[in-house]
Coordinates of C-alpha atoms in Angstrom, one line a residue:
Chain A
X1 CA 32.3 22.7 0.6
X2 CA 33.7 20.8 -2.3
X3 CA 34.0 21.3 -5.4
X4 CA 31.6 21.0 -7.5
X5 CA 33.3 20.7 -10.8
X6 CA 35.8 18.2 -9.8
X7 CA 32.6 16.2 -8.8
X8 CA 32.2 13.5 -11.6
X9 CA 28.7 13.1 -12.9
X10 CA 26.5 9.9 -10.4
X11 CA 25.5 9.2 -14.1
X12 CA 29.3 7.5 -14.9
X13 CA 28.3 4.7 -12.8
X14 CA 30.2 2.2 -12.3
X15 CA 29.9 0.2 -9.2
X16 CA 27.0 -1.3 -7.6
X17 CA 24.5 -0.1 -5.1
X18 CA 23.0 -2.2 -2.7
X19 CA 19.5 -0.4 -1.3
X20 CA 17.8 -2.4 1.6
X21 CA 14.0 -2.1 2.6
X22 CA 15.6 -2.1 6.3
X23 CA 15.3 -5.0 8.8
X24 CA 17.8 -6.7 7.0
X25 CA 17.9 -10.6 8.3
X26 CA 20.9 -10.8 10.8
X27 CA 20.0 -14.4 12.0
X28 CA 18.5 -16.9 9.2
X29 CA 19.8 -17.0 5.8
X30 CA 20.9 -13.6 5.6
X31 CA 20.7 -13.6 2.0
X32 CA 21.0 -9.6 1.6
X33 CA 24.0 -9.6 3.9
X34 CA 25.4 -12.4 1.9
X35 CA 25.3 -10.3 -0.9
X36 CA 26.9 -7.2 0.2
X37 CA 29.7 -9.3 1.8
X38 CA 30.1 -10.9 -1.5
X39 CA 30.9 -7.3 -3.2
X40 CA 33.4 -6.2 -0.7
X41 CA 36.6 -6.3 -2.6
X42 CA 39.2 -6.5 0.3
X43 CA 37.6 -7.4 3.3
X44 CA 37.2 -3.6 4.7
X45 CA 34.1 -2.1 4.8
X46 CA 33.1 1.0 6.5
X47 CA 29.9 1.3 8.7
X48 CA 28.5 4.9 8.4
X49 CA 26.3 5.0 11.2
X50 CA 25.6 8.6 10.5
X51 CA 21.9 8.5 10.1
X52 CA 21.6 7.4 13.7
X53 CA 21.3 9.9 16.7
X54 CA 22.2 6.7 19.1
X55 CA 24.5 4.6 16.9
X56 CA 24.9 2.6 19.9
X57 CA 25.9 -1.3 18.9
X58 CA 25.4 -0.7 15.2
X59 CA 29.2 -1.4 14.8
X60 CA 29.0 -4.5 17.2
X61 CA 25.9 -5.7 15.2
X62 CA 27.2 -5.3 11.7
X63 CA 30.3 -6.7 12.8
X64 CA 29.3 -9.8 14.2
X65 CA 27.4 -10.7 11.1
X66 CA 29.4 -9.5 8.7
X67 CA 32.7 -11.2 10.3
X68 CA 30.4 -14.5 10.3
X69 CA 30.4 -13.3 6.3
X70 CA 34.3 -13.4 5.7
X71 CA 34.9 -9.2 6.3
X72 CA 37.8 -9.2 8.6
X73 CA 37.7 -5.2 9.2
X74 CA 34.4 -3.2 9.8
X75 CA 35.4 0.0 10.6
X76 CA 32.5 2.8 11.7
X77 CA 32.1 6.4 10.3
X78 CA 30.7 8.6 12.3
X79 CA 30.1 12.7 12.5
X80 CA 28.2 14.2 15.3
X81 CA 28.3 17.6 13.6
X82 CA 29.0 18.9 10.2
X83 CA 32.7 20.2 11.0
X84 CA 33.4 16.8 11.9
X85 CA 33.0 15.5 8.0
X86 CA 35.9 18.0 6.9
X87 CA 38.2 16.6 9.5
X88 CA 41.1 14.6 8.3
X89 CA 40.3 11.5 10.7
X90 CA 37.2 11.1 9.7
X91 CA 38.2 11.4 6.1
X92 CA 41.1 9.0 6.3
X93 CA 38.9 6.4 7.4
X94 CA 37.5 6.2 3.9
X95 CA 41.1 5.8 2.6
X96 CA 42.0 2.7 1.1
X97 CA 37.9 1.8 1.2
X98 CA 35.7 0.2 -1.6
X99 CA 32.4 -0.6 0.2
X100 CA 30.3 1.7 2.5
X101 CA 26.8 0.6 4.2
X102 CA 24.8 3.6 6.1
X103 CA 23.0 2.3 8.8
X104 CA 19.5 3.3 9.4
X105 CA 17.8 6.5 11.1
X106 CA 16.9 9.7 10.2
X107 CA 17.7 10.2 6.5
X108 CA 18.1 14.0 6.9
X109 CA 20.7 13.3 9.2
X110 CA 22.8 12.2 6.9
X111 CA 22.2 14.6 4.0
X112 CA 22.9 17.6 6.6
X113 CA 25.7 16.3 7.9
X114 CA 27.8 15.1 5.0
X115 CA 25.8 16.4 2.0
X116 CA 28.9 18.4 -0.2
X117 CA 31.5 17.4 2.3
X118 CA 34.6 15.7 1.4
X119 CA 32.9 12.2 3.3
X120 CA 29.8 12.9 0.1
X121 CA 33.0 13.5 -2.3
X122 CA 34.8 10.4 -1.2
X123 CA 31.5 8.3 -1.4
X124 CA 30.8 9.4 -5.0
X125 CA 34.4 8.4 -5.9
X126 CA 34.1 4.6 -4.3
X127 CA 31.3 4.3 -6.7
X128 CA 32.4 5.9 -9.4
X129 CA 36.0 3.9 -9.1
X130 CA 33.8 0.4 -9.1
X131 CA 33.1 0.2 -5.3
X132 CA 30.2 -1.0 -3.5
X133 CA 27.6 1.4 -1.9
X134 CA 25.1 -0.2 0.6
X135 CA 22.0 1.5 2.4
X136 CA 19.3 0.2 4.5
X137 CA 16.4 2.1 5.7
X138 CA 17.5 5.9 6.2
X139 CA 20.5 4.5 4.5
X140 CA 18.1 3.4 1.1
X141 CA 16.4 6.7 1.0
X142 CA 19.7 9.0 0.9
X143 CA 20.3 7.0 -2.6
X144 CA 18.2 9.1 -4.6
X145 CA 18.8 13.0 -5.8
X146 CA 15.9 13.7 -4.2
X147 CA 14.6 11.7 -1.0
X148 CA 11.6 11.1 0.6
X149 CA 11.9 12.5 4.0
X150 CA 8.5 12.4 5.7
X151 CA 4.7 11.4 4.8
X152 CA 2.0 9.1 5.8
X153 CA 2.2 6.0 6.8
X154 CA -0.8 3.9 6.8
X155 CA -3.3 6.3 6.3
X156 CA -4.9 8.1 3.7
X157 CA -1.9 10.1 1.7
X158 CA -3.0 14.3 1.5
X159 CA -1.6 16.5 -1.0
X160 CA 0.4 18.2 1.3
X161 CA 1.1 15.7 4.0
X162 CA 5.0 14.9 2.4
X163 CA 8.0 16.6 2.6
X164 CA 11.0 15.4 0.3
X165 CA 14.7 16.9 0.5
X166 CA 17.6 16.6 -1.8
X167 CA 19.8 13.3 -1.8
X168 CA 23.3 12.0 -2.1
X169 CA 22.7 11.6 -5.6
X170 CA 23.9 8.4 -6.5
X171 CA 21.4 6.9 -8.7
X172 CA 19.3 9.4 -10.2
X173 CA 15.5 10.0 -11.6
X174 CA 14.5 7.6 -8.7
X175 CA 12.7 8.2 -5.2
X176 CA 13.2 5.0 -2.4
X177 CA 11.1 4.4 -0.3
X178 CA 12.0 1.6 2.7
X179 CA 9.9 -0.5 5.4
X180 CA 7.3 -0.3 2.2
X181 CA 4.9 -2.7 2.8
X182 CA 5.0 -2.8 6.6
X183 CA 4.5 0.8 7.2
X184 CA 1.9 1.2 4.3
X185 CA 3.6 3.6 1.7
X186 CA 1.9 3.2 -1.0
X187 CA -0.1 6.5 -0.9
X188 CA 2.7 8.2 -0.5
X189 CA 5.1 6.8 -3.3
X190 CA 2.5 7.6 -5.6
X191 CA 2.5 10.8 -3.9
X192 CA 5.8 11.7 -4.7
X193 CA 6.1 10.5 -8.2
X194 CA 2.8 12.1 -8.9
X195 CA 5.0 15.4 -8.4
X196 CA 7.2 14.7 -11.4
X197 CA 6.6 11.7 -13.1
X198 CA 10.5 11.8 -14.5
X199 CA 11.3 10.0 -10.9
X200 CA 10.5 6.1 -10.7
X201 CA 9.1 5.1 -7.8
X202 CA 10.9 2.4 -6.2
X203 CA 9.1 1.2 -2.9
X204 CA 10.9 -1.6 -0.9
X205 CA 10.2 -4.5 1.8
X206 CA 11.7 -4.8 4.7
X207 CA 14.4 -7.4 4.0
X208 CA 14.1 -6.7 0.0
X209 CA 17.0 -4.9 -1.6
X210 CA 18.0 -4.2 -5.1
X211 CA 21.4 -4.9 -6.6
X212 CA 21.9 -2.0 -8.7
X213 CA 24.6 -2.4 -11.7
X214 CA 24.5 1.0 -14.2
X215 CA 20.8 0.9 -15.5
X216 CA 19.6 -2.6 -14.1
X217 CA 18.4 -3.8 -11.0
X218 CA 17.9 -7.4 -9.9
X219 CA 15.7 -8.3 -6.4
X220 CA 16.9 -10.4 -3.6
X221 CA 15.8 -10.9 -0.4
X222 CA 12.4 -11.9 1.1
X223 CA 9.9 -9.4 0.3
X224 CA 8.8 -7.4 -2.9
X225 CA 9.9 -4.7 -4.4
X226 CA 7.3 -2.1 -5.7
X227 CA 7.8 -0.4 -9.6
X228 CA 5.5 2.7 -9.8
X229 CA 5.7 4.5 -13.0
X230 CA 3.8 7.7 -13.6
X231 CA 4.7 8.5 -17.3
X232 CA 1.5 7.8 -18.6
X233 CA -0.6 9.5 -16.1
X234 CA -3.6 11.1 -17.6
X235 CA -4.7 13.5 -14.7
X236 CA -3.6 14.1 -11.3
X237 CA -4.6 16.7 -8.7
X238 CA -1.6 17.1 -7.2
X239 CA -0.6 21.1 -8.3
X240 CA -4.5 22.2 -7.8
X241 CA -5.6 20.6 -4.8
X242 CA -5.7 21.7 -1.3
X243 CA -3.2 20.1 1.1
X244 CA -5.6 18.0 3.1
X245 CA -7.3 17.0 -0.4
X246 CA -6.8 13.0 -0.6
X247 CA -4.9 12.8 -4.2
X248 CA -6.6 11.6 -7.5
X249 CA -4.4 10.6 -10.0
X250 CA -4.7 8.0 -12.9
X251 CA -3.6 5.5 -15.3
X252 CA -0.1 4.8 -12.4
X253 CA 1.8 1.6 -14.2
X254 CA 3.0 -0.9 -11.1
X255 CA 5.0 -3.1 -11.6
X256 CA 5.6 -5.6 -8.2
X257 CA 9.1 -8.0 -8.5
X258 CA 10.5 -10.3 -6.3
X259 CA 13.4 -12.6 -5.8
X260 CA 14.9 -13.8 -9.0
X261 CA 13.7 -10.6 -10.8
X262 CA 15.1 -7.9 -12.7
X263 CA 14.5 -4.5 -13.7
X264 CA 15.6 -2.0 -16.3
X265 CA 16.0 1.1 -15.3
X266 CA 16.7 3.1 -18.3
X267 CA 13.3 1.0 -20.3
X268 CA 11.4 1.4 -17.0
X269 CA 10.8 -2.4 -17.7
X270 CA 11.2 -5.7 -15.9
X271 CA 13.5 -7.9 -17.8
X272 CA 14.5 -11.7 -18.2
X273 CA 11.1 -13.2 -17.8
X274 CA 11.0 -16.3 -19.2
Chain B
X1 CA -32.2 -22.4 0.3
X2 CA -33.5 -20.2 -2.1
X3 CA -35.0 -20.9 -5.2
X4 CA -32.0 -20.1 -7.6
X5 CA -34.1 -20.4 -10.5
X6 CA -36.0 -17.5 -9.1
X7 CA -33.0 -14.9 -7.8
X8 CA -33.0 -12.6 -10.7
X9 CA -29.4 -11.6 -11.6
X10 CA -27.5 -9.1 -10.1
X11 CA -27.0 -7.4 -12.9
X12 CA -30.3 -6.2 -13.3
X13 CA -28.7 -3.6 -10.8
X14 CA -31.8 -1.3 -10.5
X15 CA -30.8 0.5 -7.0
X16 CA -27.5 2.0 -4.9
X17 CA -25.0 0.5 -3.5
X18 CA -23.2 2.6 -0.6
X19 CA -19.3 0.4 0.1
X20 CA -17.4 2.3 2.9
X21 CA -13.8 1.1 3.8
X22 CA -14.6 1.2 7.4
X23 CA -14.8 4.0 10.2
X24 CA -17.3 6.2 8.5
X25 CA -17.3 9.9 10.3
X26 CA -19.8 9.9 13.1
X27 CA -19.2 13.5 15.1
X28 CA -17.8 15.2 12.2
X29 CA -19.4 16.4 8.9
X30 CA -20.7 13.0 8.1
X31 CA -19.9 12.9 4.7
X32 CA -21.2 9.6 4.3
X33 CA -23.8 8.6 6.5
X34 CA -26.0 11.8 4.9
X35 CA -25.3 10.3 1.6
X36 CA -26.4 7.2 2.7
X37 CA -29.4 9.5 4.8
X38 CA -30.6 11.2 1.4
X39 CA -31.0 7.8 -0.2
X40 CA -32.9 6.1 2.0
X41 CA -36.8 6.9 0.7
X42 CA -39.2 6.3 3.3
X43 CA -37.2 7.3 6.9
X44 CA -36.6 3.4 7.8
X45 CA -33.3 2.1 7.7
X46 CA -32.9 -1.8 8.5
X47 CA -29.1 -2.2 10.0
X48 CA -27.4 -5.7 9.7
X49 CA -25.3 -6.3 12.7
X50 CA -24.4 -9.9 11.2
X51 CA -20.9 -9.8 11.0
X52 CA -20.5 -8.7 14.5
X53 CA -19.7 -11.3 17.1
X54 CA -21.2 -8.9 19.6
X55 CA -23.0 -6.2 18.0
X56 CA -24.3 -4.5 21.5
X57 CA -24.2 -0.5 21.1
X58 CA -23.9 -0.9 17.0
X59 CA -27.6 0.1 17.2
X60 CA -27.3 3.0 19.6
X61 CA -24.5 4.4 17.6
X62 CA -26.2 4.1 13.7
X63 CA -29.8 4.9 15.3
X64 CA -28.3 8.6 17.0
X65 CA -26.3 9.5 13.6
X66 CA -29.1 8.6 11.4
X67 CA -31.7 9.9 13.5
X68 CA -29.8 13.6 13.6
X69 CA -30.1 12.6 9.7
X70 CA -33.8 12.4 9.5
X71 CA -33.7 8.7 9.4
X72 CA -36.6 8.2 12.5
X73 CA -36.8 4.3 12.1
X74 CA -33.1 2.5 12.4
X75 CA -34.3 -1.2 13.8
X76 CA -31.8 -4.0 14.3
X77 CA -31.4 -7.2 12.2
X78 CA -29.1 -10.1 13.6
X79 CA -29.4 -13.2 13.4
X80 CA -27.5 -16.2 16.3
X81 CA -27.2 -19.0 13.9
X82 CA -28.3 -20.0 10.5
X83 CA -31.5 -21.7 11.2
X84 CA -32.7 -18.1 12.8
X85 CA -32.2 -16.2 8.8
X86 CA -35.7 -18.3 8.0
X87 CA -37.4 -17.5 10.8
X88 CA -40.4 -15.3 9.7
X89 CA -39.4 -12.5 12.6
X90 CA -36.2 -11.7 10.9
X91 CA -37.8 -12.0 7.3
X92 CA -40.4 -9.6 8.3
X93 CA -38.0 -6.8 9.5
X94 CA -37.2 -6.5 6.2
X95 CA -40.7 -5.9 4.7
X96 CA -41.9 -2.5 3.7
X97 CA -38.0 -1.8 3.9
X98 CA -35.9 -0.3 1.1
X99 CA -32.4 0.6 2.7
X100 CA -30.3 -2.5 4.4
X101 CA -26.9 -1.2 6.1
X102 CA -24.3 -4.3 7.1
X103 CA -22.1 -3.0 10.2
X104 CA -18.6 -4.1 10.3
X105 CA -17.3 -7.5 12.0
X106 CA -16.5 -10.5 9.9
X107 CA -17.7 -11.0 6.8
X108 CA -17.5 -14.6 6.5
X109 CA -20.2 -13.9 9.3
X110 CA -22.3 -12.4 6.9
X111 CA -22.2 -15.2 4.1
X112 CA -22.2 -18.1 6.1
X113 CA -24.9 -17.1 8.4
X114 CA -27.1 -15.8 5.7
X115 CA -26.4 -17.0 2.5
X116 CA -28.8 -18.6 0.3
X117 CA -31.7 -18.1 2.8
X118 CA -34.5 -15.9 2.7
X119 CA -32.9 -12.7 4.0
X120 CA -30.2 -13.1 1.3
X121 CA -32.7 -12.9 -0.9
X122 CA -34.6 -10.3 0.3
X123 CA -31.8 -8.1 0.3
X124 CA -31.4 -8.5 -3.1
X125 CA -34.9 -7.8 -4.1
X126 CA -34.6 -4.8 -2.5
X127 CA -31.8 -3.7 -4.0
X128 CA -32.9 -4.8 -7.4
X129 CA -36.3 -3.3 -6.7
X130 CA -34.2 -0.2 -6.6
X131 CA -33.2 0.8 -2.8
X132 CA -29.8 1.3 -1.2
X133 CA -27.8 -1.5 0.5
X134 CA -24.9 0.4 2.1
X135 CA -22.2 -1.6 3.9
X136 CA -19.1 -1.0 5.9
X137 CA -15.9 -2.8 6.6
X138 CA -16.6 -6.0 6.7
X139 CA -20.1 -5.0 5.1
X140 CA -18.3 -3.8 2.7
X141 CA -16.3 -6.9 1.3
X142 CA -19.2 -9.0 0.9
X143 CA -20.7 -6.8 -1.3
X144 CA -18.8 -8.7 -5.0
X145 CA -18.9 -12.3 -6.2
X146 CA -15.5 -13.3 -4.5
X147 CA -14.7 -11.4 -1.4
X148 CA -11.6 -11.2 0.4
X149 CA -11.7 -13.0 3.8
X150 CA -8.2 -12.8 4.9
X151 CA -4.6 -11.5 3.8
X152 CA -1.3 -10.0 5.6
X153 CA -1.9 -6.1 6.8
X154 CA 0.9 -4.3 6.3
X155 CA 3.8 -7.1 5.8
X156 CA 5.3 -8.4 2.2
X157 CA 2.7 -10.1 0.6
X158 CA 3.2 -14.1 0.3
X159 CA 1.1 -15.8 -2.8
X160 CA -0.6 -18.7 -0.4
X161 CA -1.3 -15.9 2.4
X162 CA -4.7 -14.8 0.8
X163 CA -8.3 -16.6 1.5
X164 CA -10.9 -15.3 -0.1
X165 CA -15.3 -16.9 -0.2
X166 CA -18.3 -16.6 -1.9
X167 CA -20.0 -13.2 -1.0
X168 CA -23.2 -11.7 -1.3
X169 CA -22.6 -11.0 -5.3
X170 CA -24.1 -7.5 -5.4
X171 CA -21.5 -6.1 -7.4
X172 CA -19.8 -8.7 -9.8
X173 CA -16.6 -8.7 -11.2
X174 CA -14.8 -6.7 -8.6
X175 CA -12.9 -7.8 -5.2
X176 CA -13.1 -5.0 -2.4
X177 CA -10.9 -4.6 0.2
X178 CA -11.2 -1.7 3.3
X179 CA -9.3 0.2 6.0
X180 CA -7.2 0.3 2.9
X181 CA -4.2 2.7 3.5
X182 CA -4.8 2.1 7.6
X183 CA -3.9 -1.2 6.9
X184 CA -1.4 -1.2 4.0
X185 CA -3.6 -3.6 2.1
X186 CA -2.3 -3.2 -1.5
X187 CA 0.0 -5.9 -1.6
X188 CA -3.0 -8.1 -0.6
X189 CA -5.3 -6.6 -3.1
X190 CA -2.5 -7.0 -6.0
X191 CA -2.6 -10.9 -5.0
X192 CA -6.2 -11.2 -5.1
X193 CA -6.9 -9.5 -9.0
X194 CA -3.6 -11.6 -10.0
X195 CA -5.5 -14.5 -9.5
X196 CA -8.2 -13.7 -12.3
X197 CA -7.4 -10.4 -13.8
X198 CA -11.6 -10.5 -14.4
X199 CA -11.8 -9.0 -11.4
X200 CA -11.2 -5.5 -10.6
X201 CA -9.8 -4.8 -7.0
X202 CA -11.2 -1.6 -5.2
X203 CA -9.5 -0.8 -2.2
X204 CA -11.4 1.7 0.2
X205 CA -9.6 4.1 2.7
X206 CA -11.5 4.8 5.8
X207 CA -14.2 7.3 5.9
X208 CA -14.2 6.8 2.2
X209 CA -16.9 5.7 0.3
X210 CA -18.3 4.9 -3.3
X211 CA -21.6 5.1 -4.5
X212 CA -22.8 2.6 -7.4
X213 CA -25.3 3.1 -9.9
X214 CA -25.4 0.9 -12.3
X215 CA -21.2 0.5 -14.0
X216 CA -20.5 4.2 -12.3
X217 CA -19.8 4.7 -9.2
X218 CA -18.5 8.4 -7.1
X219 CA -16.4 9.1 -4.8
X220 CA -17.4 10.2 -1.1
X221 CA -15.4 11.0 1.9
X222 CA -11.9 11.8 3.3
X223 CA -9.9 9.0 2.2
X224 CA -9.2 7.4 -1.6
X225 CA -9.9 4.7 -3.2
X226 CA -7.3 3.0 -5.2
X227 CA -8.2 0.6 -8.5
X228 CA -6.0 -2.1 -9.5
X229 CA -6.5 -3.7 -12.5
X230 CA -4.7 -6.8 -13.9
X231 CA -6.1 -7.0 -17.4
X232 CA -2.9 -5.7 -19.1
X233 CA -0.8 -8.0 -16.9
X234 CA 2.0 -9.2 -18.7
X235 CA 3.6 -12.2 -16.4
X236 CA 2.4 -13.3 -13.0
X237 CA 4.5 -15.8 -10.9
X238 CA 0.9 -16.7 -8.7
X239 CA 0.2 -20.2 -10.5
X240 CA 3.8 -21.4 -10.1
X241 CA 5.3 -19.5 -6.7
X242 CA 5.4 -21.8 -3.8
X243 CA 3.2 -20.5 -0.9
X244 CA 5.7 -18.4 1.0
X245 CA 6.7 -16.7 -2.1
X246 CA 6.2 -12.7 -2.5
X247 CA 4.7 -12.2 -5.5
X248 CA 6.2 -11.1 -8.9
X249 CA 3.5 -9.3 -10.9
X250 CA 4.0 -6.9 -14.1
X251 CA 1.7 -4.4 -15.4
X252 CA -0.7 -3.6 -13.3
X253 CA -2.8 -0.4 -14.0
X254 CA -3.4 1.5 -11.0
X255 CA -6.0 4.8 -10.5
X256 CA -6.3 6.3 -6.9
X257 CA -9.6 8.5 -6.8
X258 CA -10.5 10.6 -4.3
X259 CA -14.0 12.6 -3.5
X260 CA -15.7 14.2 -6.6
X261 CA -14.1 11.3 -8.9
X262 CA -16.4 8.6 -10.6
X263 CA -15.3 5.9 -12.7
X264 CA -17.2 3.8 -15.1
X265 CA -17.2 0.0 -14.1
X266 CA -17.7 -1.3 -17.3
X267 CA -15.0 0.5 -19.2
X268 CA -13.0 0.6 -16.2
X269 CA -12.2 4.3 -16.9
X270 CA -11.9 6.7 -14.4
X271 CA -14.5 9.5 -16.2
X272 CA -15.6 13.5 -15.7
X273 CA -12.5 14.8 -15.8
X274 CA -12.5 17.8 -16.2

């Protein structure tokens, strides 16, 4: 629906992205919270609940907390079909806007609703202009320009047992994945990479985010964040094997950071260690 | 209890060792129990029901899928309390006997109730004499030196959240750790090699097994089993994070294998590639 030439490059960067392993503390510290309310320029921040079928007290939730946080106005965006993200309403919320969260939920939702609409268009240009871009859960995963979409959790990862979709696009040769360590995705992060190696795999905690500014990273929040880097691999069965075959693949470079840490993306290295 | 001076070192490894990561197939195509069927040599199979609290129909089960294997002689060793693992009964089950299996349960069962007395050390003369001593679950884990006794499944891995024991020290300079991807156990496993990169970690999906010989080991079975190693770690915050703290680690080297792969212990090199 847009166009695509007008669309600036994801790779001119400059805002910040703020991708959240889901389950978010609303109720302790709410140090990932702090964060994002910390980065909203003006007070106004729009909640795209978009991923959600049943967004339901999302906007009540995000409010209450983010109110206790100093943000006066949290509006909510909303589509419950793709016509809707053309309409001038809808659009018009985004107006005057410099910090969007998405909500959690089904990831595809909001790629197929808003992917090349003028909502997607309006998004890129908050970040591109020096706004703030938050995700958590469904809302992590759309970060990437291609997403994971579906694969084991705990259990042995198969060949074929992932499915991956394109992304919004704003931060590129990555693939999130969210809920990491308490859903067991592992298997299928190196599952993904293991596909093509120029994607990163970034696998985060529940309440774990990354602060993303251009090509670095640092981790807040209570969990880990998981690195895994298949540009070295040596041999991986991924294009030969059978679907149901459990993959083989070797010489993976992890990386695990937590709070405090910091990450180059462009080196594929962590940084500032003393 | 033993005479130390006489236990000959493990590393004399003469015989097989058979470490499954729990739920082996029973009903299916068995994968692992015939591998651990085609190994035993003389049709008598002793199987160690020590780590189970209540071990009743652990007999029934192994004694119908090894019998359909050829295996006509599965007879039951358990032991109540410690003073029982010297009584000459339990020693003698173990004579003329070249195959010990160790059912799941706890493995700080296993140690405390038999290590250092005489069945310890009959099960390593029969393993050095050259048979099989197969384990599963928590059979499996007290196979090394140092084996893990507890850690988070499936949640952000906290440095002080880890307690790992002496084990049975068939297999040196390795932690193991089972029900692998079921349980979203890497974070745990990371922690555990972080604490002396000497050790490798090998973490075992279920109805996944490896077969040692010697420093090589294959692959058997559904699942995969992943290798971390820490020996090209580069900063670790294990000594100086408080206990609550998710761990920062850089580095690590990672291989998943899967069935048909082997990998050379001593090199720690996955090998046969083709």
């Amino acid at each position: 629906m847009t166009d695509r030439k007008k669309r600036r490059p994801s790779n001119g960067k400059a805002g910040t992205l703020v991708i959240i392993g889901g389950h978010e503390d609303h109720d302790g510290d709410r140090v990932i919270l702090k964060e994002v309310a910390s980065l909203v320029p003006n007070g106004r921040l729009v909640l795209a609940t978009i991923a959600s079928h049943e967004p339901d007290g999302y906007l009540e939730k995000y409010q209450k907390s983010f109110g206790e946080l100093g943000i006066k106005e949290v509006v909510e965006l909303y589509v419950n079909d793709r016509l809707e993200a053309a309409h001038e309403k809808k659009i018009s919320a985004l107006a005057n806007v410099s910090a969007v969260f998405f909500s959690g939920g089904d990831q595809l939702r909001i790629t197929s609703q808003i992917g090349d609409t003028p909502i997607d268009e309006r998004v890129h240009e908050i970040y591109e202009a020096g706004g703030i871009i938050a995700g958590t859960s469904a809302g992590a995963s759309v970060m990437s320009d291609t997403m994971m979409v579906k694969g084991p959790n705990a259990a042995s990862f198969r060949i074929g047992h992932i499915r991956m979709a394109p992304g919004l696009g704003l931060l590129p040769n990555v693939i999130i994945d969210q809920h990491f360590a308490e859903r067991g995705r592992i298997g299928r992060l190196i599952g993904a990479v293991s596909q093509n190696p120029r994607v990163l795999g970034i696998g985060i905690d529940e309440d774990t985010a990354i602060v993303v500014n251009g090509e670095m990273f640092k981790v807040i929040g209570s969990g880990a964040v998981y690195l895994v880097d298949a540009a070295g691999v040596t041999h991986s069965n991924i294009a030969e094997g059978e679907p149901d075959a459990a993959l083989s693949i070797h010489d993976l470079r992890v990386h695990v950071l937590s709070s405090g840490d910091a990450f180059d993306l462009a080196m594929r290295r962590p940084v500032g260690v003393p």
